[in-house]
Coordinates of C-alpha atoms in Angstrom, one line a residue:
X22 CA 131.4 263.4 -22.5
X23 CA 133.8 265.5 -24.6
X24 CA 132.3 268.8 -23.1
X25 CA 133.0 267.2 -19.7
X26 CA 136.7 266.5 -20.4
X27 CA 137.1 270.1 -22.1
X28 CA 135.8 271.7 -18.9
X29 CA 138.8 270.1 -17.0
X30 CA 141.5 272.6 -16.4
X31 CA 145.0 270.8 -16.0
X32 CA 146.3 274.1 -14.5
X33 CA 143.8 274.0 -11.6
X34 CA 144.8 270.8 -10.8
X35 CA 148.5 271.6 -10.7
X36 CA 147.8 274.7 -8.8
X37 CA 145.9 272.6 -6.1
X38 CA 148.7 270.1 -5.8
X39 CA 150.6 272.2 -2.9
X40 CA 147.5 272.5 -0.8
X41 CA 146.8 268.9 -1.2
X42 CA 150.7 268.1 -0.1
X43 CA 150.1 270.5 2.8
X44 CA 146.9 268.9 3.9
X45 CA 148.2 265.6 3.7
X46 CA 151.3 266.4 5.7
X47 CA 149.0 267.7 8.5
X48 CA 146.5 264.8 8.3
X49 CA 149.6 262.6 8.4
X50 CA 150.2 263.6 12.2
X51 CA 146.7 262.3 12.8
X52 CA 147.1 259.3 11.0
X53 CA 150.2 258.5 13.2
X54 CA 147.8 258.8 16.4
X55 CA 145.7 256.2 14.7
X56 CA 148.5 253.9 13.9
X57 CA 149.2 254.0 17.5
X58 CA 146.0 252.8 18.8
X59 CA 144.7 250.6 15.9
X60 CA 148.1 249.0 14.7
X61 CA 150.0 249.1 18.1
X62 CA 147.4 248.8 21.0
X63 CA 145.1 247.0 18.9
X64 CA 142.7 249.3 20.4
X65 CA 139.4 250.3 18.4
X66 CA 139.5 254.0 19.5
X67 CA 136.5 256.2 18.3
X68 CA 137.8 259.3 20.3
X69 CA 139.4 260.5 17.3
X70 CA 136.7 262.6 15.7
X71 CA 136.0 264.3 18.9
X72 CA 140.0 264.9 19.7
X73 CA 140.6 266.3 16.4
X74 CA 137.9 269.1 16.4
X75 CA 139.0 269.6 20.1
X76 CA 142.2 270.6 18.9
X77 CA 140.8 273.0 16.3
X78 CA 138.3 274.4 18.7
X79 CA 141.0 274.7 21.4
X80 CA 143.4 276.6 18.8
X81 CA 141.1 279.1 17.3
X82 CA 140.1 280.5 20.7
X83 CA 143.7 280.9 21.9
X84 CA 144.6 282.5 18.4
X85 CA 141.9 284.9 19.2
X86 CA 143.2 285.5 22.6
X87 CA 146.5 286.4 21.2
X88 CA 148.5 283.3 22.1
X89 CA 151.7 282.6 20.3
X90 CA 151.1 279.8 17.3
X91 CA 153.8 277.4 19.4
X92 CA 151.7 277.9 22.7
X93 CA 148.4 277.4 20.8
X94 CA 149.8 273.9 19.4
X95 CA 151.1 272.9 22.9
X96 CA 147.7 273.4 24.4
X97 CA 145.9 271.7 21.7
X98 CA 148.2 268.6 22.2
X99 CA 147.8 268.7 25.9
X100 CA 143.7 268.8 25.5
X101 CA 143.9 265.8 23.2
X102 CA 146.1 264.0 25.7
X103 CA 143.4 264.8 28.3
X104 CA 140.6 263.3 25.8
X105 CA 142.7 260.1 25.3
X106 CA 143.0 259.8 29.3
X107 CA 139.3 259.9 29.7
X108 CA 138.7 257.3 27.1
X109 CA 141.4 255.1 28.8
X110 CA 139.9 255.6 32.2
X111 CA 136.3 254.9 30.9
X112 CA 137.8 251.6 29.5
X113 CA 140.0 250.5 32.3
X114 CA 138.7 251.9 35.2
X115 CA 134.9 251.5 34.4
X116 CA 135.2 248.2 32.4
X117 CA 133.4 250.3 29.3
X118 CA 134.3 248.1 26.1
X119 CA 136.8 250.1 24.0
X120 CA 134.7 250.9 21.2
X121 CA 131.8 252.2 23.4
X122 CA 134.7 254.3 25.6
X123 CA 135.7 256.1 22.5
X124 CA 132.1 256.7 21.5
X125 CA 131.0 258.3 24.8
X126 CA 134.4 260.4 24.7
X127 CA 133.7 261.5 21.3
X128 CA 130.0 262.6 21.9
X129 CA 131.0 264.5 25.0
X130 CA 133.5 266.4 23.2
X131 CA 130.8 267.6 20.6
X132 CA 129.2 269.6 23.5
X133 CA 132.5 270.6 24.9
X134 CA 133.8 271.9 21.5
X135 CA 130.6 274.0 21.4
X136 CA 131.1 275.4 24.8
X137 CA 134.7 276.2 23.9
X138 CA 133.8 278.1 20.6
X139 CA 130.7 279.2 21.9
X140 CA 129.1 278.4 18.5
X141 CA 129.5 275.6 15.8
X142 CA 132.1 277.3 14.0
X143 CA 134.6 280.1 14.4
X144 CA 136.9 282.0 12.1
X145 CA 140.1 284.1 13.0
X146 CA 140.2 287.6 11.3
X147 CA 142.6 287.4 8.2
X148 CA 145.1 289.9 10.0
X149 CA 145.2 287.6 13.2
X150 CA 145.9 284.3 11.4
X151 CA 149.3 282.9 12.1
X152 CA 151.8 282.7 9.3
X153 CA 153.5 279.5 10.8
X154 CA 150.9 277.6 9.0
X155 CA 148.6 279.1 6.5
X156 CA 146.9 278.4 3.3
X157 CA 147.9 281.8 1.9
X158 CA 149.9 281.3 -1.4
X159 CA 152.7 283.5 -0.1
X160 CA 153.2 281.2 3.1
X161 CA 152.3 277.8 1.5
X162 CA 156.0 276.5 1.1
X163 CA 156.8 277.7 4.7
X164 CA 153.8 275.6 5.7
X165 CA 154.7 272.5 3.8
X166 CA 158.3 273.0 5.1
X167 CA 157.1 273.3 8.9
X168 CA 154.8 270.5 8.9
X169 CA 157.2 268.1 7.0
X170 CA 159.7 268.9 9.9
X171 CA 157.1 268.5 12.6
X172 CA 156.2 265.1 10.8
X173 CA 160.0 263.8 10.8
X174 CA 160.2 264.8 14.6
X175 CA 157.3 263.0 15.9
X176 CA 158.3 259.7 13.7
X177 CA 161.6 259.9 15.3
X178 CA 160.0 260.4 18.7
X179 CA 157.3 257.7 18.1
X180 CA 160.0 255.4 17.2
X181 CA 162.3 256.1 20.2
X182 CA 159.3 255.8 22.7
X183 CA 158.0 252.5 21.3
X184 CA 161.7 251.2 21.9
X185 CA 161.8 252.3 25.5
X186 CA 160.9 250.0 28.4
X187 CA 157.3 251.6 28.5
X188 CA 157.0 251.5 24.9
X189 CA 157.9 248.0 24.6
X190 CA 155.2 247.3 27.6
X191 CA 152.9 249.0 25.1
X192 CA 153.7 247.1 22.3
X193 CA 153.3 243.8 24.3
X194 CA 149.9 244.8 25.7
X195 CA 148.6 245.2 21.9
X196 CA 150.1 242.0 20.8
X197 CA 149.2 239.6 24.1
X198 CA 147.7 240.8 27.2
X199 CA 147.9 237.4 28.8
X200 CA 151.5 237.5 28.5
X201 CA 151.9 241.1 29.3
X202 CA 150.6 240.8 32.9
X203 CA 152.0 237.7 33.4
X204 CA 155.6 239.7 33.0
X205 CA 154.1 242.4 35.7
X206 CA 153.2 244.7 33.1
X207 CA 150.2 247.1 34.1
X208 CA 148.3 246.8 31.0
X209 CA 145.6 249.0 31.9
X210 CA 148.2 251.9 32.5
X211 CA 149.7 250.9 29.2
X212 CA 146.4 251.4 27.4
X213 CA 145.8 254.9 29.1
X214 CA 149.4 256.1 28.4
X215 CA 149.0 255.1 24.5
X216 CA 145.5 256.2 24.2
X217 CA 146.7 259.6 25.6
X218 CA 149.8 260.1 23.3
X219 CA 147.5 259.2 20.3
X220 CA 144.7 261.7 20.6
X221 CA 147.4 264.3 21.8
X222 CA 148.8 263.7 18.4
X223 CA 145.6 263.7 16.9
X224 CA 144.4 267.0 18.6
X225 CA 147.7 268.7 17.5
X226 CA 147.0 267.8 13.7
X227 CA 143.4 269.6 14.5
X228 CA 145.2 272.7 16.0
X229 CA 147.4 272.7 13.1
X230 CA 144.6 272.6 10.3
X231 CA 142.9 275.4 12.0
X232 CA 146.2 277.6 11.9
X233 CA 146.3 276.5 8.1
X234 CA 142.7 277.4 7.3
X235 CA 142.0 280.1 9.6
X236 CA 138.9 278.5 11.1
X237 CA 137.5 275.8 13.3
X238 CA 134.3 274.1 13.0
X239 CA 132.7 271.7 15.8
X240 CA 132.3 269.1 12.6
X241 CA 135.8 269.3 11.5
X242 CA 137.0 265.9 12.7
X243 CA 133.9 264.1 11.3
X244 CA 135.1 260.9 9.6
X245 CA 138.9 261.6 10.7
X246 CA 139.0 258.3 12.2
X247 CA 138.1 256.6 8.6
X248 CA 140.6 258.7 7.0
X249 CA 143.3 258.0 9.5
X250 CA 142.8 254.2 8.9
X251 CA 142.7 254.7 4.9
X252 CA 146.0 256.5 5.5
X253 CA 147.6 253.7 7.5
X254 CA 146.5 251.1 4.8
X255 CA 147.3 253.3 1.9
X256 CA 150.8 253.6 3.6
X257 CA 151.2 249.9 4.3
X258 CA 150.3 248.9 0.8
X259 CA 152.8 251.4 -0.9
X260 CA 155.5 250.2 1.4
X261 CA 155.4 246.6 0.7
X262 CA 154.8 247.1 -3.0
X263 CA 157.9 249.5 -3.0
X264 CA 160.1 247.9 -0.4
X265 CA 158.6 244.4 0.2
X266 CA 157.2 242.8 3.4
X267 CA 160.2 243.3 5.6
X268 CA 160.0 246.8 6.8
X269 CA 161.8 248.8 9.6
X270 CA 159.5 250.2 12.1
X271 CA 160.7 253.7 11.0
X272 CA 159.6 253.1 7.5
X273 CA 156.1 251.9 8.6
X274 CA 155.6 255.0 10.4
X275 CA 157.1 257.2 7.6
X276 CA 154.6 255.5 4.9
X277 CA 151.7 256.2 7.2
X278 CA 152.4 259.9 6.7
X279 CA 153.0 259.2 2.8
X280 CA 149.6 257.3 3.1
X281 CA 147.8 260.4 4.5
X282 CA 149.6 262.5 1.5
X283 CA 148.6 260.0 -1.1
X284 CA 145.0 260.2 0.3
X285 CA 144.9 264.0 0.1
X286 CA 146.1 263.9 -3.5
X287 CA 143.4 261.6 -4.5
X288 CA 141.0 263.9 -2.6
X289 CA 142.1 266.9 -4.9
X290 CA 142.2 264.8 -7.9
X291 CA 138.5 263.8 -7.3
X292 CA 137.6 267.5 -6.7
X293 CA 139.0 268.4 -10.0
X294 CA 137.1 266.0 -11.8
X295 CA 134.1 267.8 -10.1
X296 CA 133.0 264.9 -8.5
X297 CA 131.0 265.5 -5.4
X298 CA 133.2 266.1 -2.3
X299 CA 131.1 263.3 -0.3
X300 CA 132.0 260.8 -3.0
X301 CA 135.3 260.6 -1.1
X302 CA 133.7 259.1 1.9
X303 CA 132.5 256.1 0.0
X304 CA 136.0 255.7 -1.4
X305 CA 137.5 256.0 1.9
X306 CA 135.0 253.3 3.4
X307 CA 135.8 250.9 0.6
X308 CA 139.8 251.5 1.0
X309 CA 139.2 250.6 5.0
X310 CA 136.9 247.9 4.6
X311 CA 139.0 246.2 2.0
X312 CA 142.3 247.1 3.6
X313 CA 144.5 244.6 5.8
X314 CA 143.2 244.5 9.4
X315 CA 146.1 242.5 11.2
X316 CA 148.4 244.5 13.5
X317 CA 152.0 245.0 13.6
X318 CA 154.4 243.8 19.2
X319 CA 163.8 241.6 44.3
X320 CA 162.2 240.1 47.3
X321 CA 163.8 238.7 50.6
X322 CA 164.1 235.1 50.9
X323 CA 161.2 233.6 53.0
X324 CA 160.8 230.5 55.0
X325 CA 160.5 226.8 53.9
X326 CA 156.8 227.3 52.9
X327 CA 156.5 229.2 49.6
X328 CA 153.2 228.7 48.6
X329 CA 150.0 228.3 50.8
X330 CA 146.2 227.9 49.4
X331 CA 144.0 228.4 52.4
X332 CA 140.4 227.1 52.1
X333 CA 139.9 228.7 48.7
X334 CA 136.3 228.6 46.9
X335 CA 135.4 229.8 43.3
X336 CA 132.1 229.4 41.8
X337 CA 131.3 230.5 38.4
X338 CA 127.9 232.0 37.3
X339 CA 126.5 231.7 40.9
X340 CA 122.7 231.5 41.3
X341 CA 122.2 230.6 37.4
X342 CA 121.4 227.4 35.8
X343 CA 124.8 227.5 34.7
X344 CA 126.5 227.5 38.2
X345 CA 129.6 225.8 38.6
X346 CA 131.6 225.3 41.7
X347 CA 135.0 225.2 40.5
X348 CA 136.8 225.0 43.7
X349 CA 135.5 224.1 47.4
X350 CA 137.4 224.8 50.4
X351 CA 140.9 223.9 48.7
X352 CA 143.9 223.9 50.8
X353 CA 147.4 223.0 49.5
X354 CA 151.0 223.9 50.5
X355 CA 154.1 223.7 48.8
X356 CA 157.6 223.9 50.5
X357 CA 160.6 225.7 49.1
X358 CA 161.8 223.5 46.2
X359 CA 158.8 221.4 45.7
X360 CA 157.7 220.1 42.3
X361 CA 154.1 219.3 42.5
X362 CA 152.1 217.8 39.3
X363 CA 148.4 218.2 39.0
X364 CA 146.3 215.4 37.6
X365 CA 142.4 215.5 37.1
X366 CA 139.8 215.2 34.4
X367 CA 137.9 218.0 32.8
X368 CA 136.2 220.4 35.1
X369 CA 138.3 219.0 38.0
X370 CA 139.5 222.4 39.1
X371 CA 143.1 222.2 37.8
X372 CA 143.1 225.3 35.6
X373 CA 141.1 227.0 38.1
X374 CA 143.4 226.7 41.2
X375 CA 146.3 227.6 38.7
X376 CA 144.6 230.9 37.5
X377 CA 143.3 231.7 41.1
X378 CA 146.9 231.6 42.3
X379 CA 148.2 233.8 39.2
X380 CA 145.0 236.4 40.2
X381 CA 143.2 235.8 36.7
X382 CA 140.1 235.9 38.6
X383 CA 139.5 236.6 42.4
X384 CA 138.5 233.8 44.5
X385 CA 135.1 233.9 46.4
X386 CA 136.9 233.3 49.9
X387 CA 140.2 231.8 51.5
X388 CA 143.8 233.2 51.0
X389 CA 146.7 232.8 48.7
X390 CA 150.2 233.4 50.4
X391 CA 153.2 233.5 48.5
X392 CA 156.7 233.2 50.6
X393 CA 154.9 234.9 53.5
X394 CA 153.0 237.7 51.6
X395 CA 149.1 237.5 51.3
X396 CA 148.5 238.0 47.7
X397 CA 144.8 237.4 47.8
X398 CA 143.8 241.2 47.1
X399 CA 146.4 241.8 44.4
X400 CA 145.5 242.0 40.8
X401 CA 147.2 239.6 38.1
X402 CA 149.9 241.9 37.0
X403 CA 151.0 242.7 40.8
X404 CA 151.5 239.2 41.3
X405 CA 153.6 238.8 38.5
X406 CA 156.9 239.6 40.7
X407 CA 156.1 236.4 42.8
X408 CA 155.4 234.2 39.7
X409 CA 156.5 232.7 36.7
X410 CA 153.9 231.0 34.2
X411 CA 153.9 229.1 31.1
X412 CA 150.5 228.7 29.3
X413 CA 149.0 225.9 27.4
X414 CA 149.0 227.6 24.0
X415 CA 152.4 228.5 22.8
X416 CA 151.2 231.3 21.5
X417 CA 150.0 233.0 24.6
X418 CA 153.2 233.4 26.6
X419 CA 154.9 235.4 23.9
X420 CA 154.4 238.3 22.0
X421 CA 154.7 237.2 18.4
X422 CA 155.1 240.4 16.6
X423 CA 158.1 241.4 18.7
X424 CA 161.6 240.2 18.4
X425 CA 163.1 237.3 20.5
X426 CA 165.3 239.8 22.5
X427 CA 162.3 242.0 22.9
X428 CA 160.3 239.3 24.5
X429 CA 163.3 238.5 26.7
X430 CA 163.4 242.1 27.9
X431 CA 160.1 242.3 28.8
X432 CA 160.5 239.0 31.1
X433 CA 163.9 240.5 32.5
X434 CA 161.8 243.7 34.0
X435 CA 159.1 241.6 35.6
X436 CA 158.4 243.4 38.9
X437 CA 160.2 246.4 38.0
X438 CA 159.1 249.7 36.8
X439 CA 159.0 250.3 33.3
X440 CA 160.7 253.7 32.2
X441 CA 161.9 255.6 29.3
X442 CA 165.2 253.9 28.9
X443 CA 165.9 251.7 25.6
X444 CA 163.9 248.6 25.8
X445 CA 166.9 246.4 25.2
X446 CA 170.8 247.0 25.6
X447 CA 173.8 245.5 24.0
X448 CA 174.8 244.0 27.1
X449 CA 171.5 242.5 27.7
X450 CA 171.5 240.8 24.3
X451 CA 175.0 239.1 25.1
X452 CA 173.3 237.9 28.1
X453 CA 170.1 236.6 26.3
X454 CA 172.5 234.7 23.7
X455 CA 173.9 232.8 26.6
X456 CA 170.7 231.9 28.1
X457 CA 169.4 230.9 24.8
X458 CA 172.3 228.6 24.2
X459 CA 171.2 226.4 27.1
X460 CA 168.0 225.5 25.0
X461 CA 170.0 224.0 22.2
X462 CA 167.5 225.1 19.5
X463 CA 169.8 227.7 17.8
X464 CA 167.9 230.5 18.9
X465 CA 170.8 232.6 20.1
X466 CA 171.6 233.1 16.8
X467 CA 168.3 234.6 16.1
X468 CA 167.7 237.2 18.5
X469 CA 166.1 239.9 16.1
X470 CA 163.7 237.2 14.5
X471 CA 160.1 237.8 15.1
X472 CA 159.0 235.3 17.8
X473 CA 155.8 234.6 15.3
X474 CA 158.1 232.8 12.9
X475 CA 159.1 230.2 15.6
X476 CA 157.8 226.8 15.7
X477 CA 155.5 226.0 18.8
X478 CA 157.9 223.9 20.5
X479 CA 160.6 227.0 20.2
X480 CA 157.9 229.3 21.2
X481 CA 157.1 227.3 24.4
X482 CA 160.8 226.7 25.2
X483 CA 161.4 230.4 25.0
X484 CA 158.3 231.0 27.2
X485 CA 159.7 228.6 29.7
X486 CA 163.1 230.6 29.8
X487 CA 161.5 234.1 30.0
X488 CA 159.3 232.5 33.0
X489 CA 162.5 231.8 34.9
X490 CA 165.0 234.4 34.0
X491 CA 164.2 236.2 37.1
X492 CA 164.0 233.5 39.6
X493 CA 160.2 233.3 40.6
X494 CA 158.8 232.3 43.9
X495 CA 156.5 229.8 42.3
X496 CA 156.4 228.6 38.6
X497 CA 153.1 227.9 37.1
X498 CA 153.1 225.2 34.3
X499 CA 149.4 225.0 32.9
X500 CA 149.6 222.1 30.8
X501 CA 152.5 223.7 28.9
X502 CA 153.1 220.3 26.5
X503 CA 149.4 219.5 25.5
X504 CA 149.7 221.8 22.3
X505 CA 152.8 219.8 21.2
X506 CA 153.3 217.0 19.6
X507 CA 155.1 214.1 21.7
X508 CA 158.8 214.5 20.5
X509 CA 158.6 218.4 21.1
X510 CA 156.8 217.6 24.2
X511 CA 159.7 215.5 25.8
X512 CA 161.9 218.0 24.8
X513 CA 160.1 220.6 26.7
X514 CA 159.8 218.6 29.5
X515 CA 163.4 217.7 29.4
X516 CA 164.5 221.4 29.7
X517 CA 161.5 222.0 32.5
X518 CA 163.3 219.7 34.7
X519 CA 166.8 220.9 34.0
X520 CA 165.9 224.4 34.6
X521 CA 163.5 223.6 37.9
X522 CA 166.4 221.5 39.2
X523 CA 169.2 223.9 38.4
X524 CA 167.3 226.8 40.0
X525 CA 165.5 225.1 42.9
X526 CA 162.1 226.3 41.9
X527 CA 159.1 225.8 43.7
X528 CA 156.8 224.3 40.6
X529 CA 153.1 223.6 40.3
X530 CA 152.6 221.8 36.8
X531 CA 148.9 220.8 35.8
X532 CA 148.9 218.0 33.2
X533 CA 146.1 215.7 31.5
X534 CA 149.0 213.0 31.0
X535 CA 149.3 210.6 33.6
X536 CA 152.7 209.3 32.8
X537 CA 154.2 212.6 32.8
X538 CA 152.5 213.4 36.1
X539 CA 154.4 210.2 37.6
X540 CA 157.5 210.7 35.8
X541 CA 158.1 214.6 37.0
X542 CA 158.2 216.0 40.2
X543 CA 158.5 214.8 43.8
X544 CA 154.8 215.1 44.6
X545 CA 151.6 214.3 42.7
X546 CA 147.9 215.6 43.7
X547 CA 144.9 214.5 41.8
X548 CA 141.8 216.8 41.8
X549 CA 137.9 216.1 41.3
X550 CA 135.1 218.2 41.2
X551 CA 136.7 220.9 42.8
X552 CA 138.7 219.1 45.7
X553 CA 141.9 217.6 46.0
X554 CA 141.2 213.8 46.4
X555 CA 144.7 212.2 46.6
X556 CA 148.3 213.7 47.8
X557 CA 151.2 211.7 47.3
X558 CA 154.8 212.2 47.3
X559 CA 158.6 210.9 48.1
X560 CA 159.0 207.0 47.7
X561 CA 155.3 206.2 47.5
X562 CA 155.0 208.6 44.5
X563 CA 158.0 207.1 42.6
X564 CA 156.2 203.6 42.9
X565 CA 153.2 204.8 41.3
X566 CA 151.9 203.4 38.0
X567 CA 149.2 204.6 35.4
X568 CA 147.1 201.8 36.7
X569 CA 147.1 203.1 40.2
X570 CA 145.8 206.2 39.3
X571 CA 143.1 205.0 37.3
X572 CA 142.1 202.9 40.3
X573 CA 141.8 206.3 42.4
X574 CA 139.9 208.0 39.9
X575 CA 137.5 204.9 39.7
X576 CA 137.4 205.0 43.6
X577 CA 136.6 208.6 43.6
X578 CA 133.8 208.2 40.6
X579 CA 135.8 210.8 38.7
X580 CA 135.7 211.1 35.2
X581 CA 138.8 209.8 33.1
X582 CA 139.3 211.3 29.5
X583 CA 140.7 208.8 26.7
X584 CA 143.4 211.7 26.5
X585 CA 144.4 210.9 30.2
X586 CA 144.2 207.1 29.9
X587 CA 146.0 206.8 26.5
X588 CA 148.7 209.2 28.1

């Protein structure tokens, strides 16, 4: 053991430190790309290994062709962007699961990179290696300085981009896809954009590494996804240890780069200790396995009929033993300003008709017309401009990891194109404060608080406000008080009545509570086994009692749950 320690040369470790810093900064760019997919988009993208090598393969061949260093890196970025685009299309258009989509692209890139270089590895003659990024000791300081500048610029650009309307939509997509689609966000497009940018950065990192080391190898990206995750996790641990948990987003990005630098210093140290380089793979896997896994998120006025459901049917699992006819030739018309409550037992078809209107799934037959527009063939996010939605689960209607004002800004842009304008303006914040005052929950003083810190009742009230900020043609309330305690539920229902009446909203409210179904709205419909079995309005509805509804259920032979009866 003494002989082993005597063989270690401290000077060698010191001499290797600048190279470790340079490589850490280069891989920090890759780690930022990984951060975008895994932490922001919540997408398990395995494209990384292939796109990193793609950047390197592209760079080495362009250097050999005499291209300038700047052009080489730009093309590397664009090639990576294209790789991310392919993964996005495989996932969103072809419906391939995220991990498999990334693996398919990664495997394809192995062959593509071989074809680009013509062989497994390609070196650049010493005299042709650019001096912009090089491991030559003479230019190492320049490499560190330039790469640091690139890292700082990328951190700034990512911070700006994720604060724009498109960036906010990407963050919301990663946090809560249901809410995002309800706010009119094309979540598939947001995934494609984020994957493209992420893999562009990863390929850029591969291109810089090639300029630094003077060669590219078809396997140079092997394990890069794990290294990127390790850098992200190390950066998060260091950030919280040094600065605490309340970190600004810029610092989270900066510490991602710092995590990559620390990782490479550890790598240099392991090599100095004369351990096999492959041992770092085990260490990296342990870091990732034990690290944290949570993420950081106008139409013309129509006629009197606002919603028309014509003979819609929906069968789940057709032709199997689990076949369930959820809706059978159901027709329903809501006049402008109608507030219709929907009551029924489990499996009656209440939520199915709500989701059919929202476009969560297509109906087998029939039409859905909103304010004169046939939306039957429109996807969920394309119907969002017509609809406001509040879900049963308070967590579903908001993006918990985003601020209150950011959530409201998403709702304010429902039905509009997302651009690169800043996501929330100061003028909008003032407007949001006034709107929040109407809830009387003190939220107007907490605009920058994360929505995830709110209580269930506060989140549901906020979701209701978001659903009605831009007056929808139809407001859909899917048992929106079912998850709340009675006192909070009463407050949310009171707010619902006030908002619906003040804005003259056409509303469809599903509920299990018979008392609520009777007390709210001007019309009540009862469903059982995929049919509407009772439709009452006006003075007749006002005279209803729970006993009357129970009798109707009994006449129809419909199931009445304890929850309905006790309500």
